XYZ file of N, CA and C in Angstrom:
474
model
N -42.764 1.462 14.352
C -42.858 -0.011 14.210
C -43.168 -0.329 12.767
N -43.987 0.425 12.271
C -44.388 -0.037 10.858
C -43.188 0.282 9.877
N -42.423 1.264 10.208
C -41.292 1.514 9.265
C -40.345 0.507 9.445
N -40.055 -0.081 10.731
C -39.234 -1.121 10.880
C -39.686 -2.407 10.195
N -40.930 -2.775 10.185
C -41.447 -3.883 9.544
C -41.256 -3.761 7.985
N -41.496 -2.491 7.416
C -41.309 -2.174 6.031
C -39.673 -2.497 5.742
N -38.964 -1.887 6.524
C -37.505 -2.006 6.232
C -36.945 -3.370 6.285
N -37.605 -4.229 7.163
C -37.293 -5.773 7.094
C -37.999 -6.538 6.123
N -39.318 -6.261 6.065
C -40.022 -7.285 5.271
C -39.935 -6.979 3.719
N -39.917 -5.656 3.435
C -39.881 -5.389 1.991
C -38.574 -6.108 1.319
N -37.348 -5.796 1.924
C -36.227 -6.492 1.168
C -36.409 -8.136 1.139
N -36.954 -8.659 2.161
C -37.009 -9.914 2.173
C -38.226 -10.559 1.188
N -39.124 -9.757 1.131
C -40.322 -10.137 0.124
C -39.739 -9.911 -1.366
N -38.850 -8.816 -1.583
C -38.391 -8.685 -2.939
C -37.308 -9.967 -3.195
N -36.744 -10.236 -2.225
C -35.754 -11.452 -2.411
C -36.626 -12.658 -2.746
N -37.587 -12.831 -2.079
C -38.452 -14.167 -2.263
C -39.082 -14.059 -3.710
N -39.523 -12.877 -4.158
C -40.053 -12.724 -5.500
C -39.042 -12.969 -6.530
N -37.693 -12.395 -6.268
C -36.642 -12.780 -7.164
C -36.229 -14.313 -7.248
N -36.360 -14.906 -6.077
C -35.886 -16.394 -6.055
C -37.079 -17.103 -6.739
N -38.370 -16.860 -6.524
C -39.483 -17.533 -7.144
C -39.496 -17.330 -8.685
N -39.371 -16.151 -9.102
C -39.443 -15.948 -10.456
C -38.262 -16.401 -11.172
N -36.978 -16.332 -10.468
C -35.722 -16.832 -11.141
C -35.884 -18.398 -11.389
N -36.338 -19.073 -10.354
C -36.466 -20.531 -10.422
C -37.533 -20.839 -11.541
N -38.611 -20.131 -11.702
C -39.711 -20.438 -12.663
C -38.894 -20.344 -14.157
N -38.369 -19.294 -14.347
C -37.708 -18.889 -15.543
C -36.607 -19.962 -15.850
N -35.769 -20.314 -14.875
C -34.792 -21.325 -15.124
C -35.291 -22.676 -15.380
N -36.366 -23.049 -14.773
C -37.029 -24.421 -15.105
C -37.546 -24.445 -16.434
N -38.268 -23.435 -16.821
C -38.808 -23.096 -18.217
C -37.623 -23.224 -19.119
N -36.478 -22.564 -18.922
C -35.446 -22.567 -20.029
C -34.815 -23.951 -20.097
N -34.633 -24.639 -18.946
C -34.113 -26.093 -18.896
C -35.015 -27.024 -19.836
N -36.395 -26.712 -19.599
C -37.349 -27.633 -20.413
C -37.081 -27.354 -21.890
N -37.033 -26.174 -22.245
C -36.748 -25.624 -23.621
C -35.351 -26.300 -24.175
N -34.487 -26.220 -23.408
C -33.127 -26.709 -23.765
C -33.133 -28.233 -24.004
N -33.758 -28.930 -23.099
C -33.855 -30.394 -23.182
C -34.590 -30.856 -24.426
N -35.651 -30.121 -24.543
C -36.522 -30.388 -25.806
C -35.742 -30.213 -27.090
N -35.102 -29.073 -27.260
C -34.433 -28.788 -28.414
C -33.163 -29.635 -28.536
N -32.437 -29.999 -27.540
C -31.244 -30.909 -27.593
C -31.773 -32.353 -28.057
N -33.064 -32.600 -27.789
C -33.479 -33.920 -28.312
C -33.697 -33.930 -29.791
N -34.194 -32.684 -30.130
C -34.629 -32.691 -31.619
C -33.296 -32.587 -32.457
N -32.258 -32.113 -31.878
C -30.881 -31.903 -32.592
C -29.913 -32.826 -32.261
N -30.278 -34.095 -31.632
C -29.336 -35.061 -31.129
C -28.590 -35.694 -32.258
N -29.210 -35.682 -33.498
C -28.533 -36.408 -34.660
C -27.698 -35.428 -35.423
N -27.467 -34.181 -34.920
C -26.498 -33.402 -35.508
C -25.095 -33.289 -34.681
N -24.130 -34.065 -35.277
C -22.878 -34.026 -34.442
C -22.247 -32.593 -34.463
N -21.862 -32.137 -33.203
C -20.895 -31.024 -33.094
C -19.799 -31.406 -32.236
N -18.672 -31.454 -32.964
C -17.496 -31.883 -32.246
C -16.298 -31.016 -32.361
N -15.237 -31.067 -31.433
C -14.284 -30.289 -31.415
C -12.984 -30.556 -32.262
N -13.014 -31.686 -33.098
C -12.112 -32.009 -33.924
C -11.841 -31.022 -34.983
N -10.505 -30.688 -35.145
C -10.136 -29.747 -36.247
C -10.311 -30.216 -37.488
N -10.035 -31.553 -37.701
C -10.004 -32.176 -38.923
C -11.488 -32.932 -39.259
N -11.848 -32.941 -40.433
C -13.197 -33.748 -40.648
C -12.843 -35.194 -40.581
N -13.764 -35.923 -39.845
C -13.420 -37.324 -39.607
C -13.416 -38.109 -40.937
N -12.487 -39.093 -40.956
C -12.411 -39.851 -42.230
C -13.771 -40.537 -42.521
N -14.091 -40.733 -43.868
C -15.430 -41.227 -44.244
C -16.508 -40.158 -44.389
N -16.183 -38.858 -43.957
C -17.224 -37.923 -44.279
C -17.076 -37.229 -45.510
N -17.761 -37.141 -46.504
C -17.472 -36.728 -47.742
C -18.208 -35.285 -47.772
N -17.526 -34.204 -47.673
C -17.795 -32.883 -47.622
C -18.212 -32.238 -48.968
N -19.425 -31.592 -49.061
C -19.836 -31.009 -50.330
C -19.624 -29.491 -50.130
N -19.902 -28.965 -48.946
C -19.718 -27.466 -48.748
C -19.556 -27.303 -47.173
N -18.847 -26.205 -46.985
C -18.631 -25.890 -45.512
C -18.629 -24.250 -45.386
N -18.921 -23.872 -44.134
C -19.050 -22.423 -43.829
C -19.056 -22.201 -42.321
N -18.747 -20.940 -41.866
C -18.787 -20.678 -40.403
C -20.226 -20.651 -39.976
N -20.556 -21.301 -38.855
C -21.864 -21.187 -38.160
C -21.572 -20.631 -36.693
N -22.595 -19.852 -36.213
C -22.398 -19.271 -34.947
C -23.705 -19.295 -34.162
N -23.621 -19.278 -32.807
C -24.794 -19.100 -31.924
C -24.309 -18.269 -30.734
N -25.010 -17.270 -30.319
C -24.673 -16.622 -29.177
C -25.861 -16.340 -28.231
N -25.469 -16.065 -26.968
C -26.615 -15.754 -25.984
C -25.898 -14.856 -24.908
N -26.653 -13.942 -24.420
C -26.226 -12.984 -23.385
C -27.243 -13.302 -22.085
N -26.621 -13.720 -20.975
C -27.468 -13.894 -19.863
C -27.036 -13.043 -18.777
N -27.976 -12.747 -17.876
C -27.748 -11.953 -16.793
C -28.048 -12.656 -15.460
N -27.668 -12.155 -14.319
C -27.948 -12.860 -13.090
C -29.204 -12.105 -12.461
N -30.039 -12.977 -11.848
C -31.168 -12.373 -11.133
C -30.652 -11.752 -9.773
N -31.522 -11.029 -9.174
C -31.039 -10.431 -7.983
C -30.825 -11.336 -6.702
N -31.558 -12.500 -6.840
C -31.337 -13.510 -5.726
C -30.129 -14.248 -5.917
N -29.668 -14.604 -7.124
C -28.410 -15.156 -7.176
C -27.306 -14.164 -7.023
N -27.410 -13.040 -7.327
C -26.527 -12.042 -7.016
C -26.243 -11.824 -5.579
N -27.390 -11.965 -4.761
C -27.344 -11.673 -3.312
C -26.539 -13.008 -2.815
N -26.868 -14.237 -3.222
C -26.282 -15.280 -2.745
C -24.644 -15.392 -3.164
N -24.361 -14.948 -4.428
C -23.030 -14.796 -4.746
C -22.264 -13.849 -4.000
N -22.975 -12.749 -3.599
C -22.294 -11.726 -2.636
C -22.039 -12.307 -1.277
N -22.814 -13.189 -0.838
C -22.525 -13.857 0.561
C -21.381 -14.733 0.406
N -21.367 -15.481 -0.764
C -20.202 -16.372 -1.033
C -18.852 -15.620 -1.182
N -18.934 -14.515 -1.669
C -17.710 -13.640 -1.668
C -17.127 -13.329 -0.324
N -18.113 -13.303 0.665
C -17.645 -12.957 2.096
C -16.926 -14.152 2.588
N -17.662 -15.384 2.393
C -17.041 -16.592 3.149
C -16.265 -17.414 2.263
N -16.216 -17.201 0.897
C -15.403 -18.058 0.115
C -16.067 -19.287 -0.285
N -15.535 -19.957 -1.351
C -16.083 -21.371 -1.720
C -16.767 -21.224 -3.150
N -17.317 -22.355 -3.417
C -18.036 -22.554 -4.695
C -19.222 -21.692 -4.856
N -19.414 -20.919 -5.971
C -20.520 -20.066 -6.172
C -21.454 -20.939 -7.118
N -22.283 -21.788 -6.331
C -23.313 -22.494 -7.157
C -24.325 -21.770 -7.898
N -24.737 -20.784 -7.357
C -25.826 -20.063 -8.005
C -25.358 -19.620 -9.416
N -24.135 -19.368 -9.754
C -23.727 -18.915 -11.106
C -23.514 -20.175 -11.922
N -23.246 -21.392 -11.381
C -23.036 -22.661 -12.212
C -24.181 -22.935 -13.099
N -25.447 -22.822 -12.683
C -26.584 -23.252 -13.478
C -26.702 -22.182 -14.582
N -26.391 -20.964 -14.264
C -26.602 -19.935 -15.175
C -25.570 -20.063 -16.345
N -24.414 -20.390 -16.028
C -23.338 -20.644 -17.137
C -23.592 -21.873 -17.871
N -24.111 -22.939 -17.274
C -24.473 -24.133 -17.904
C -25.508 -23.923 -18.913
N -26.545 -23.151 -18.461
C -27.762 -22.711 -19.486
C -27.175 -21.930 -20.649
N -26.199 -21.016 -20.375
C -25.654 -20.143 -21.449
C -24.912 -20.947 -22.499
N -23.957 -21.827 -21.906
C -23.275 -22.670 -22.822
C -24.159 -23.545 -23.723
N -25.116 -24.212 -22.999
C -26.056 -25.176 -23.877
C -26.816 -24.435 -24.773
N -27.439 -23.238 -24.396
C -28.134 -22.340 -25.340
C -27.376 -21.882 -26.563
N -26.030 -21.425 -26.283
C -25.204 -21.134 -27.434
C -25.089 -22.074 -28.326
N -24.600 -23.317 -27.692
C -24.400 -24.418 -28.721
C -25.636 -24.871 -29.539
N -26.967 -24.798 -28.753
C -28.028 -25.106 -29.547
C -28.374 -24.105 -30.647
N -28.184 -22.817 -30.333
C -28.302 -21.822 -31.381
C -27.413 -21.938 -32.556
N -26.185 -22.448 -32.223
C -25.177 -22.712 -33.220
C -25.665 -23.832 -34.159
N -26.195 -24.970 -33.587
C -26.644 -26.029 -34.307
C -27.881 -25.735 -35.124
N -28.783 -24.893 -34.510
C -29.886 -24.415 -35.322
C -29.616 -23.435 -36.513
N -28.520 -22.728 -36.344
C -28.002 -21.857 -37.368
C -27.572 -22.826 -38.537
N -26.794 -23.875 -38.131
C -26.254 -24.800 -39.038
C -27.334 -25.451 -39.862
N -28.353 -25.984 -39.025
C -29.433 -26.689 -39.651
C -30.258 -25.828 -40.664
N -30.439 -24.480 -40.265
C -31.160 -23.611 -41.238
C -30.363 -23.321 -42.535
N -29.090 -23.571 -42.448
C -28.327 -23.400 -43.660
C -28.010 -24.798 -44.491
N -28.686 -25.730 -43.915
C -28.686 -27.020 -44.761
C -27.385 -27.883 -44.296
N -26.684 -27.550 -43.134
C -25.595 -28.370 -42.826
C -25.946 -29.597 -42.041
N -25.236 -30.505 -42.053
C -25.642 -31.807 -41.193
C -24.645 -32.125 -39.980
N -23.539 -31.289 -39.908
C -22.575 -31.501 -38.909
C -21.746 -30.300 -38.668
N -21.208 -30.187 -37.450
C -20.328 -29.037 -37.241
C -19.080 -29.491 -36.579
N -17.979 -29.156 -37.159
C -16.486 -29.492 -36.528
C -15.791 -28.236 -36.087
N -14.778 -28.535 -35.360
C -14.020 -27.402 -34.696
C -14.947 -26.521 -33.831
N -15.783 -27.015 -33.093
C -16.611 -26.217 -32.273
C -15.864 -25.603 -31.163
N -16.087 -24.320 -30.932
C -15.419 -23.515 -29.805
C -16.337 -22.725 -29.029
N -16.059 -22.420 -27.832
C -16.946 -21.616 -27.011
C -16.120 -20.544 -26.406
N -16.555 -19.190 -26.650
C -15.933 -18.042 -26.070
C -16.789 -17.388 -25.155
N -16.281 -16.882 -23.940
C -17.113 -16.111 -22.942
C -16.497 -14.816 -22.767
N -17.549 -13.871 -22.766
C -17.133 -12.263 -22.510
C -17.966 -11.864 -21.387
N -17.341 -11.131 -20.350
C -18.171 -10.415 -19.440
C -18.550 -9.164 -20.088
N -19.874 -8.813 -19.830
C -20.402 -7.531 -20.218
C -20.411 -6.532 -19.019
N -19.724 -5.438 -19.041
C -19.675 -4.653 -17.885
C -20.838 -3.704 -17.889
N -21.138 -3.461 -16.637
C -22.329 -2.648 -16.350
C -21.851 -1.198 -16.329
N -22.820 -0.319 -16.552
C -22.569 1.154 -16.460
C -22.393 1.572 -15.057
N -22.866 0.688 -14.121
C -22.771 1.110 -12.779
C -21.330 0.827 -12.259
N -20.978 1.564 -11.227
C -19.695 1.395 -10.516
C -18.471 1.522 -11.625
N -18.459 2.473 -12.517
C -17.499 2.734 -13.437
C -17.192 1.517 -14.289
N -18.093 0.690 -14.523
C -17.889 -0.386 -15.500
C -17.224 -1.605 -14.697
N -17.118 -1.558 -13.395
C -16.513 -2.704 -12.720
C -17.526 -3.814 -12.359
N -18.782 -3.498 -12.431
C -19.883 -4.465 -12.175
C -20.104 -5.158 -13.441
N -20.694 -6.419 -13.154
C -21.053 -7.281 -14.424
C -22.428 -7.150 -14.649
N -22.928 -6.789 -15.882
C -24.224 -6.764 -16.218
C -24.737 -8.070 -16.746
N -23.833 -8.787 -17.339
C -24.190 -10.225 -17.831
C -23.023 -10.819 -18.538
N -23.192 -12.039 -19.165
C -22.109 -12.860 -19.670
C -22.681 -13.183 -21.128
N -21.761 -13.070 -22.112
C -22.147 -13.480 -23.443
C -21.300 -14.834 -23.621
N -22.009 -15.837 -24.258
C -21.312 -16.947 -24.701
C -21.622 -17.161 -26.060
N -20.477 -17.239 -26.844
C -20.567 -17.408 -28.212
C -20.029 -18.856 -28.651
N -20.792 -19.639 -29.375
C -20.426 -20.957 -29.831
C -20.278 -20.704 -31.373
N -19.219 -21.285 -31.923
C -18.958 -21.251 -33.330
C -18.191 -22.422 -33.779
N -18.229 -22.739 -35.173
C -17.595 -23.819 -35.614
C -17.754 -23.931 -37.238
N -17.316 -24.898 -37.908
C -17.461 -25.068 -39.284
C -18.539 -26.040 -39.570
N -19.668 -25.525 -40.208
C -20.785 -26.208 -40.578
C -20.391 -27.030 -41.838
N -20.853 -28.309 -41.895
C -20.624 -29.066 -43.085
C -21.731 -29.729 -43.844
N -21.873 -29.466 -45.077
C -22.961 -30.266 -45.789
C -22.293 -31.434 -46.369
N -22.795 -32.693 -46.064
C -22.065 -33.930 -46.559
C -22.912 -34.416 -47.729
N -22.220 -35.104 -48.418
C -22.794 -35.833 -49.673
C -23.620 -36.997 -49.199
N -23.190 -37.638 -48.125
C -24.025 -38.735 -47.580
C -23.923 -38.517 -45.977
N -24.846 -39.059 -45.227
C -24.767 -39.007 -43.741
C -23.627 -39.669 -43.240
N -23.070 -39.166 -42.089
C -21.881 -39.933 -41.519
C -22.479 -41.225 -40.928
N -21.655 -42.245 -40.998
C -22.056 -43.588 -40.470
C -22.022 -43.670 -38.980
């Protein structure tokens, strides 16, 4: 009887711990993202290939920001269930949203640290990082790289 309880309760308890810790970490990360986005809201990061008219560029260079994120066990469990029944995998959507926003923030912070006031031609690239388990077919995480051309302007854009 005790073995049966351990076999049932232990996995459920581990899933509960994974769920709670994952939610706390995600909430904390979203707070950090929102705060840093507010601080950097005056730095434009646009996908235009050309510098907008009226921007007087003094200097430019490549700026980047990358992040590697991994899935917690609870989300992996939910995604596994979704694979059986099909449909939208919501548990991964917030993970990828956080990764894209974090990579763009790091790109902006890199630009700011080098004295740039804007970024043009912003692009995002995503790479799956293979796990050493299951002969590299499992996913260990995802890297999101944000990059663009940082611009130092002679005067602030209007």
